Short mmCIF file of C-alpha atoms in Angstrom, two decimals:
data_model
loop_
_atom_site.label_atom_id
_atom_site.label_comp_id
_atom_site.label_asym_id
_atom_site.label_seq_id
_atom_site.Cartn_x
_atom_site.Cartn_y
_atom_site.Cartn_z
CA MET A 1 174.58 104.15 230.49
CA HIS A 2 171.33 103.40 232.25
CA LYS A 3 168.74 101.80 229.90
CA PRO A 4 165.00 102.47 230.40
CA ARG A 5 163.15 99.54 231.76
CA ARG A 6 160.90 97.79 229.16
CA ALA A 7 157.25 97.75 230.13
CA ARG A 8 155.76 94.32 230.50
CA PHE A 9 152.18 93.10 230.79
CA SER A 10 151.62 90.57 233.51
CA PRO A 11 149.18 87.73 232.83
CA ARG A 12 147.64 88.69 236.13
CA ALA A 13 147.27 92.38 235.27
CA PRO A 14 143.73 93.73 235.78
CA TYR A 15 141.53 93.68 232.65
CA ALA A 16 141.05 97.43 232.88
CA SER A 17 144.82 97.96 232.55
CA ILE A 18 144.96 95.71 229.48
CA ALA A 19 142.05 97.59 227.90
CA LEU A 20 143.75 100.93 228.53
CA ALA A 21 146.93 99.63 226.97
CA VAL A 22 145.09 98.45 223.84
CA LEU A 23 143.39 101.85 223.58
CA ALA A 24 146.76 103.57 223.90
CA ILE A 25 148.24 101.44 221.14
CA ALA A 26 145.24 102.14 218.90
CA SER A 27 145.51 105.90 219.53
CA LEU A 28 149.13 105.83 218.39
CA GLY A 29 148.15 104.03 215.17
CA ILE A 30 150.20 100.93 216.09
CA ALA A 31 148.96 97.58 214.84
CA ALA A 32 147.83 95.44 217.73
CA GLY A 33 147.96 92.16 215.79
CA PRO A 34 145.31 90.29 213.79
CA ALA A 35 143.31 89.23 216.81
CA ALA A 36 142.82 92.81 217.98
CA ALA A 37 142.35 94.38 214.53
CA GLN A 38 139.62 92.26 212.91
CA ASN A 39 136.01 91.58 213.78
CA ILE A 40 134.17 88.41 212.89
CA GLN A 41 132.24 88.97 209.67
CA GLY A 42 128.93 87.56 208.47
CA LEU A 43 127.11 87.52 211.81
CA PRO A 44 123.37 88.35 211.98
CA ARG A 45 122.74 92.10 211.89
CA VAL A 46 120.21 94.00 213.94
CA SER A 47 118.89 95.47 210.68
CA PRO A 48 119.22 92.66 208.11
CA HIS A 49 120.10 93.24 204.48
CA ALA A 50 117.41 93.01 201.78
CA ALA A 51 117.02 93.71 198.07
CA ILE A 52 113.98 93.88 195.80
CA SER A 53 113.87 94.06 192.00
CA GLN A 54 111.23 94.62 189.37
CA THR A 55 111.32 94.79 185.59
CA VAL A 56 109.33 97.67 184.08
CA GLY A 57 109.09 97.14 180.34
CA ILE A 58 112.70 96.12 179.75
CA THR A 59 114.14 98.25 182.58
CA ASP A 60 115.32 96.51 185.76
CA ILE A 61 114.87 98.50 188.98
CA THR A 62 116.59 97.27 192.16
CA ILE A 63 116.47 98.67 195.69
CA ASP A 64 119.21 97.51 198.07
CA TYR A 65 118.66 98.35 201.73
CA HIS A 66 118.70 97.27 205.38
CA ARG A 67 115.57 96.67 207.45
CA PRO A 68 115.42 98.26 210.91
CA ALA A 69 112.67 97.18 213.31
CA VAL A 70 110.26 99.36 215.27
CA ASN A 71 111.11 97.45 218.45
CA GLY A 72 108.64 99.47 220.54
CA ARG A 73 110.23 102.81 219.62
CA ALA A 74 108.62 106.05 218.43
CA ILE A 75 109.70 106.21 214.78
CA TRP A 76 108.43 109.31 213.01
CA GLY A 77 109.60 112.44 214.73
CA GLY A 78 111.54 110.24 217.16
CA LEU A 79 114.06 107.71 215.87
CA VAL A 80 113.62 109.33 212.45
CA PRO A 81 113.46 113.07 213.17
CA HIS A 82 111.48 115.46 211.03
CA ASP A 83 113.29 118.04 208.89
CA ALA A 84 116.52 116.00 208.67
CA VAL A 85 117.75 113.90 205.75
CA TRP A 86 117.36 110.19 206.54
CA ARG A 87 119.03 107.16 204.91
CA ALA A 88 115.60 105.56 204.19
CA GLY A 89 116.75 102.35 205.82
CA ALA A 90 119.66 101.42 208.09
CA ASN A 91 123.43 100.95 207.93
CA ASP A 92 124.97 101.68 204.48
CA ASN A 93 123.34 103.88 201.87
CA THR A 94 120.03 102.62 200.68
CA THR A 95 120.52 102.46 196.91
CA ILE A 96 118.28 102.32 193.85
CA SER A 97 119.59 101.10 190.49
CA PHE A 98 118.20 101.40 186.96
CA SER A 99 119.35 99.37 183.96
CA HIS A 100 118.05 102.04 181.55
CA PRO A 101 117.29 105.76 181.82
CA VAL A 102 114.20 106.71 183.85
CA THR A 103 112.35 109.82 184.99
CA ILE A 104 111.46 110.70 188.58
CA GLY A 105 109.48 113.82 189.42
CA GLY A 106 110.11 115.23 185.97
CA THR A 107 113.89 114.77 186.26
CA ALA A 108 115.56 112.50 183.71
CA LEU A 109 118.13 110.11 185.21
CA ALA A 110 120.75 108.06 183.42
CA ALA A 111 121.05 104.33 184.00
CA GLY A 112 123.10 103.59 187.11
CA THR A 113 123.02 103.37 190.91
CA TYR A 114 121.95 106.21 193.17
CA GLY A 115 121.90 106.78 196.91
CA LEU A 116 118.29 106.90 198.15
CA HIS A 117 117.50 109.33 200.97
CA MET A 118 114.31 110.88 202.31
CA LEU A 119 113.55 114.16 204.05
CA PRO A 120 110.47 113.68 206.27
CA THR A 121 108.32 116.53 207.60
CA GLU A 122 104.99 116.56 209.38
CA ASP A 123 102.96 116.70 206.14
CA LYS A 124 105.16 116.20 203.08
CA TRP A 125 108.25 114.14 202.38
CA THR A 126 111.01 114.66 199.85
CA VAL A 127 112.49 111.62 198.11
CA ILE A 128 116.11 112.31 197.17
CA LEU A 129 118.34 110.44 194.74
CA SER A 130 122.02 111.23 195.13
CA HIS A 131 124.91 110.65 192.76
CA ASN A 132 126.78 109.37 195.85
CA SER A 133 125.72 105.80 196.59
CA THR A 134 128.63 104.47 198.64
CA SER A 135 128.40 106.32 201.96
CA TRP A 136 127.38 105.10 205.40
CA GLY A 137 123.82 106.27 205.86
CA SER A 138 123.07 109.96 205.37
CA PHE A 139 125.74 111.28 207.71
CA SER A 140 127.86 112.65 204.86
CA TYR A 141 124.91 113.56 202.62
CA ASP A 142 125.65 116.60 200.43
CA GLU A 143 122.80 118.37 198.66
CA ALA A 144 125.23 119.39 195.90
CA GLU A 145 125.33 115.71 194.87
CA ASP A 146 121.55 115.47 194.35
CA ALA A 147 120.47 113.83 191.10
CA ALA A 148 116.72 114.25 191.64
CA ARG A 149 114.23 115.40 194.26
CA VAL A 150 110.49 114.80 194.33
CA GLU A 151 107.96 115.84 196.94
CA VAL A 152 105.51 113.09 197.93
CA ALA A 153 102.63 112.65 200.36
CA PRO A 154 102.98 109.94 203.01
CA GLU A 155 99.95 107.73 203.60
CA LYS A 156 98.50 105.83 206.54
CA SER A 157 99.27 102.13 206.14
CA SER A 158 96.57 99.49 206.12
CA ALA A 159 98.69 97.27 208.38
CA PHE A 160 101.47 97.72 210.92
CA GLU A 161 104.95 96.92 209.59
CA GLU A 162 107.45 95.92 212.29
CA ARG A 163 110.37 95.96 209.87
CA LEU A 164 110.94 98.52 207.17
CA ARG A 165 110.37 97.17 203.68
CA TYR A 166 110.11 98.41 200.10
CA GLY A 167 107.53 97.19 197.60
CA PHE A 168 106.51 97.73 193.99
CA GLU A 169 102.85 98.64 194.35
CA GLU A 170 101.87 99.33 190.73
CA VAL A 171 103.71 98.16 187.65
CA ASP A 172 103.10 98.38 183.92
CA ASP A 173 105.38 98.86 180.93
CA SER A 174 105.67 102.62 181.50
CA HIS A 175 105.90 103.14 185.26
CA ALA A 176 106.22 101.68 188.73
CA VAL A 177 105.00 103.03 192.05
CA ILE A 178 107.58 102.17 194.70
CA ALA A 179 106.63 102.48 198.37
CA LEU A 180 108.51 102.45 201.64
CA HIS A 181 106.46 100.76 204.39
CA TRP A 182 107.34 101.07 208.05
CA GLU A 183 105.41 101.24 211.31
CA GLU A 184 102.03 102.67 210.21
CA LEU A 185 103.27 104.81 207.33
CA THR A 186 103.62 104.30 203.57
CA VAL A 187 105.74 106.63 201.44
CA PRO A 188 105.12 106.12 197.68
CA PHE A 189 107.01 107.59 194.74
CA THR A 190 106.77 106.96 191.00
CA VAL A 191 109.46 105.96 188.51
CA GLU A 192 108.58 106.50 184.84
CA VAL A 193 110.12 104.57 181.96
CA ASP A 194 109.90 105.37 178.25
CA SER A 195 109.59 101.71 177.35
CA GLU A 196 108.33 102.34 173.83
CA THR A 197 111.47 104.24 172.88
CA LEU A 198 113.74 101.77 174.67
CA VAL A 199 112.11 98.74 173.06
CA LEU A 200 112.21 100.22 169.57
CA GLU A 201 115.88 101.08 170.04
CA LYS A 202 116.52 97.50 171.17
CA ILE A 203 114.59 96.08 168.21
CA ARG A 204 116.51 98.19 165.69
CA ASN A 205 119.77 97.14 167.27
CA ASP A 206 118.85 93.45 167.44
CA LEU A 207 117.79 93.41 163.80
CA ARG A 208 121.37 94.28 162.89
CA HIS A 209 122.47 91.05 164.56
CA LEU A 210 121.32 87.43 164.14
CA PRO A 211 117.54 88.12 164.33
CA GLY A 212 117.90 90.16 161.13
CA PHE A 213 118.78 87.02 159.17
CA SER A 214 115.46 85.24 159.75
CA TRP A 215 111.82 85.89 158.95
CA GLN A 216 111.04 85.31 162.64
CA GLY A 217 113.19 88.23 163.78
CA TRP A 218 111.55 90.76 161.45
CA ASN A 219 108.09 89.37 162.17
CA SER A 220 108.49 89.51 165.96
CA ALA A 221 109.62 93.13 165.66
CA ALA A 222 106.59 94.01 163.54
CA ALA A 223 104.23 91.99 165.79
CA TYR A 224 105.39 93.96 168.86
CA CYS A 225 104.30 97.16 167.15
CA LEU A 226 101.04 95.57 166.00
CA ASN A 227 100.20 94.39 169.52
CA ASN A 228 100.92 97.86 170.94
CA ASP A 229 99.44 99.84 168.02
CA ILE A 230 102.62 101.90 167.51
CA ASN A 231 105.28 102.77 164.91
CA HIS A 232 103.16 101.54 162.02
CA GLU A 233 105.19 102.66 159.00
CA GLU A 234 108.46 101.17 160.19
CA ALA A 235 106.69 98.05 161.49
CA LEU A 236 105.04 97.49 158.10
CA ALA A 237 108.46 97.62 156.47
CA TRP A 238 109.66 95.03 159.00
CA ALA A 239 106.68 92.78 158.22
CA GLU A 240 107.30 93.10 154.48
CA ARG A 241 110.96 92.20 155.04
CA SER A 242 109.86 89.08 156.91
CA VAL A 243 107.51 88.10 154.08
CA SER A 244 110.30 88.62 151.56
CA ILE A 245 112.48 86.11 153.42
CA GLU A 246 109.76 83.46 153.83
CA GLU A 247 106.07 84.05 153.20
CA ASN A 248 103.83 82.27 155.70
CA ALA A 249 100.57 82.72 157.57
CA ASN A 250 102.28 84.27 160.60
CA ASN A 251 103.96 87.19 158.88
CA LEU A 252 101.04 87.71 156.47
CA MET A 253 98.71 88.03 159.48
CA THR A 254 101.11 90.57 161.03
CA GLN A 255 101.27 92.53 157.79
CA SER A 256 97.49 92.46 157.46
CA GLY A 257 96.98 93.65 161.03
CA LEU A 258 99.32 96.60 160.57
CA LEU A 259 97.58 97.63 157.34
CA GLU A 260 94.26 97.54 159.17
CA GLN A 261 95.59 99.77 161.96
CA MET A 262 96.80 102.19 159.28
CA GLY A 263 93.32 102.41 157.78
CA ARG A 264 94.15 100.37 154.68
CA ALA A 265 91.33 97.85 155.13
CA ASP A 266 91.08 96.60 151.54
CA GLU A 267 94.78 95.70 151.42
CA ALA A 268 94.54 94.14 154.88
CA GLY A 269 91.59 91.95 153.86
CA ALA A 270 93.31 90.67 150.71
CA ILE A 271 96.46 89.68 152.60
CA GLU A 272 94.40 88.06 155.35
CA GLU A 273 92.58 85.90 152.79
CA GLN A 274 95.99 84.87 151.48
CA ALA A 275 97.08 84.01 155.02
CA LEU A 276 93.96 81.87 155.51
CA THR A 277 94.90 79.66 152.57
CA MET A 278 98.26 78.93 154.27
CA ALA A 279 97.19 78.87 157.93
CA ASN A 280 97.29 75.83 160.18
CA GLU A 281 94.60 75.12 162.77
CA ASN A 282 95.90 77.51 165.44
CA GLN A 283 96.64 80.29 162.96
CA THR A 284 93.15 80.02 161.48
CA ASN A 285 91.69 80.23 164.98
CA ALA A 286 93.77 83.35 165.63
CA ILE A 287 92.37 84.99 162.51
CA GLY A 288 88.85 84.07 163.60
CA TYR A 289 89.39 85.70 166.99
CA ARG A 290 90.69 88.83 165.29
CA TYR A 291 87.23 89.20 163.73
CA LEU A 292 85.37 88.08 166.84
CA LEU A 293 87.17 90.18 169.44
CA GLN A 294 88.88 93.04 167.65
CA ARG A 295 86.49 93.82 164.80
CA ASN A 296 83.19 92.64 166.30
CA ASP A 297 82.40 90.93 162.98
CA VAL A 298 80.76 87.82 164.42
CA ALA A 299 79.47 86.55 161.09
CA LYS A 300 82.97 86.50 159.59
CA ALA A 301 84.36 84.83 162.73
CA ILE A 302 81.73 82.09 162.48
CA GLU A 303 82.64 81.55 158.81
CA ILE A 304 86.34 81.16 159.69
CA PHE A 305 85.71 78.86 162.67
CA LYS A 306 83.37 76.67 160.56
CA LYS A 307 86.13 76.36 157.97
CA ASN A 308 88.54 75.32 160.71
CA VAL A 309 86.09 72.68 161.97
CA SER A 310 85.73 71.34 158.42
CA ASP A 311 89.53 71.27 157.91
CA HIS A 312 90.17 69.66 161.32
CA PRO A 313 87.12 67.47 162.07
CA VAL A 314 88.71 65.48 164.91
CA SER A 315 90.06 68.50 166.81
CA TRP A 316 88.18 69.92 169.79
CA ASN A 317 89.56 73.49 169.73
CA PRO A 318 87.87 74.76 166.51
CA ARG A 319 84.52 73.50 167.81
CA ASP A 320 85.15 75.25 171.14
CA SER A 321 85.88 78.52 169.31
CA LEU A 322 82.85 78.09 167.05
CA GLY A 323 80.68 77.63 170.14
CA GLU A 324 82.02 80.90 171.55
CA ALA A 325 81.18 82.69 168.30
CA TYR A 326 77.64 81.27 168.32
CA VAL A 327 77.19 82.58 171.89
CA ALA A 328 78.31 86.03 170.74
CA ASN A 329 75.75 85.80 167.92
CA GLY A 330 72.94 84.76 170.28
CA ASP A 331 72.61 81.26 168.76
CA THR A 332 72.27 79.27 172.00
CA ALA A 333 71.17 75.98 170.43
CA LEU A 334 74.05 75.98 167.93
CA ALA A 335 76.46 76.99 170.71
CA ILE A 336 75.34 74.02 172.87
CA GLU A 337 75.73 71.69 169.90
CA SER A 338 79.25 72.92 169.12
CA TYR A 339 80.40 72.92 172.77
CA SER A 340 78.97 69.42 173.30
CA LYS A 341 81.01 68.04 170.40
CA ALA A 342 84.10 69.89 171.69
CA LEU A 343 83.57 68.30 175.12
CA GLU A 344 83.61 64.80 173.62
CA MET A 345 87.07 65.42 172.12
CA ALA A 346 88.60 67.76 174.70
CA PRO A 347 91.57 66.81 176.91
CA GLU A 348 90.91 66.33 180.62
CA ASN A 349 92.28 69.75 181.57
CA GLN A 350 89.57 71.44 179.42
CA LYS A 351 86.52 69.36 180.28
CA ALA A 352 85.53 71.15 183.50
CA ARG A 353 85.63 74.57 181.78
CA ILE A 354 83.49 73.39 178.83
CA GLU A 355 81.04 71.66 181.18
CA GLY A 356 80.69 74.94 183.07
CA VAL A 357 79.96 76.82 179.82
CA LEU A 358 77.33 74.23 178.82
CA ALA A 359 75.71 74.39 182.27
CA GLY A 360 75.40 78.14 181.91
CA LEU A 361 73.95 77.88 178.41
CA ARG A 362 71.38 75.32 179.58
CA GLY A 363 70.45 77.51 182.53
CA GLN A 364 71.57 74.96 185.12
#
């Protein structure tokens, strides 16, 4: 029986014939060997990878993206067409991740990673967060997978940006303004975080673990509320728990401060006097500044700082604070006297500052 002749590739066969043969093999789904099946990985990309992170309160926000370049091209309405969903970067999905729940455009979002897309138009843009974060670009984008949408107004940039980048433009404990910058356009959107609720939940949880066995843990929890003027009733109970474990100037000052915020001034004053009898130099200074800065009771602040000077006669810091209180009281001569003595004792890294204060007081 006649056997079909086996095809052979000659080493001298034209390159075009070899290429056609490889394409034929690939179209049949036949492996062409490791050399033909794998590309070299880790080479520089036209649009390099980048990531940017920011903590808002206790919430970590991370944007992972690729940075295309303008490269002389028309971007808006050209490379990035209007009225079509865009990947807000290059290559894989641009993604945005949250370590805790957040709110965008009035929509609450659970912690996790979301695909970040944008829908540009001539006047307004729509920022889109998708539950799908693992696709290539926006080519398979499905509106049914949207987690949140918010309409935003693009702005003219103050400087030309050759490569696309993201930045955190405004940040505090409750929100962050994130902006895409590219070419001469900035597209901002806001992420809101309920940090107060998140922090209080964390505190309550932590107090059930090791921090709950020390006066420091209960005091730090109460002090957070004192510093932010929130959650007074529960915070007072935390401060009292700290005092019950070990009474000291720190937790008495926290307890006193909370009572003052709650309008219980007489109780606050009595506990503060108790704290003063136990306070070290720095703690006494802190109590003095509470009167000087928070209560605007300069006379009481001067009294406390003078006590600190008397208790610590060779320390520069109480004299420095006393000088500041005299300035607030309009006593220039006494302020110069106190600052001059502080300067004699001060460490080198404080001398220039104190000299500047004295120069100002002397009208130099």
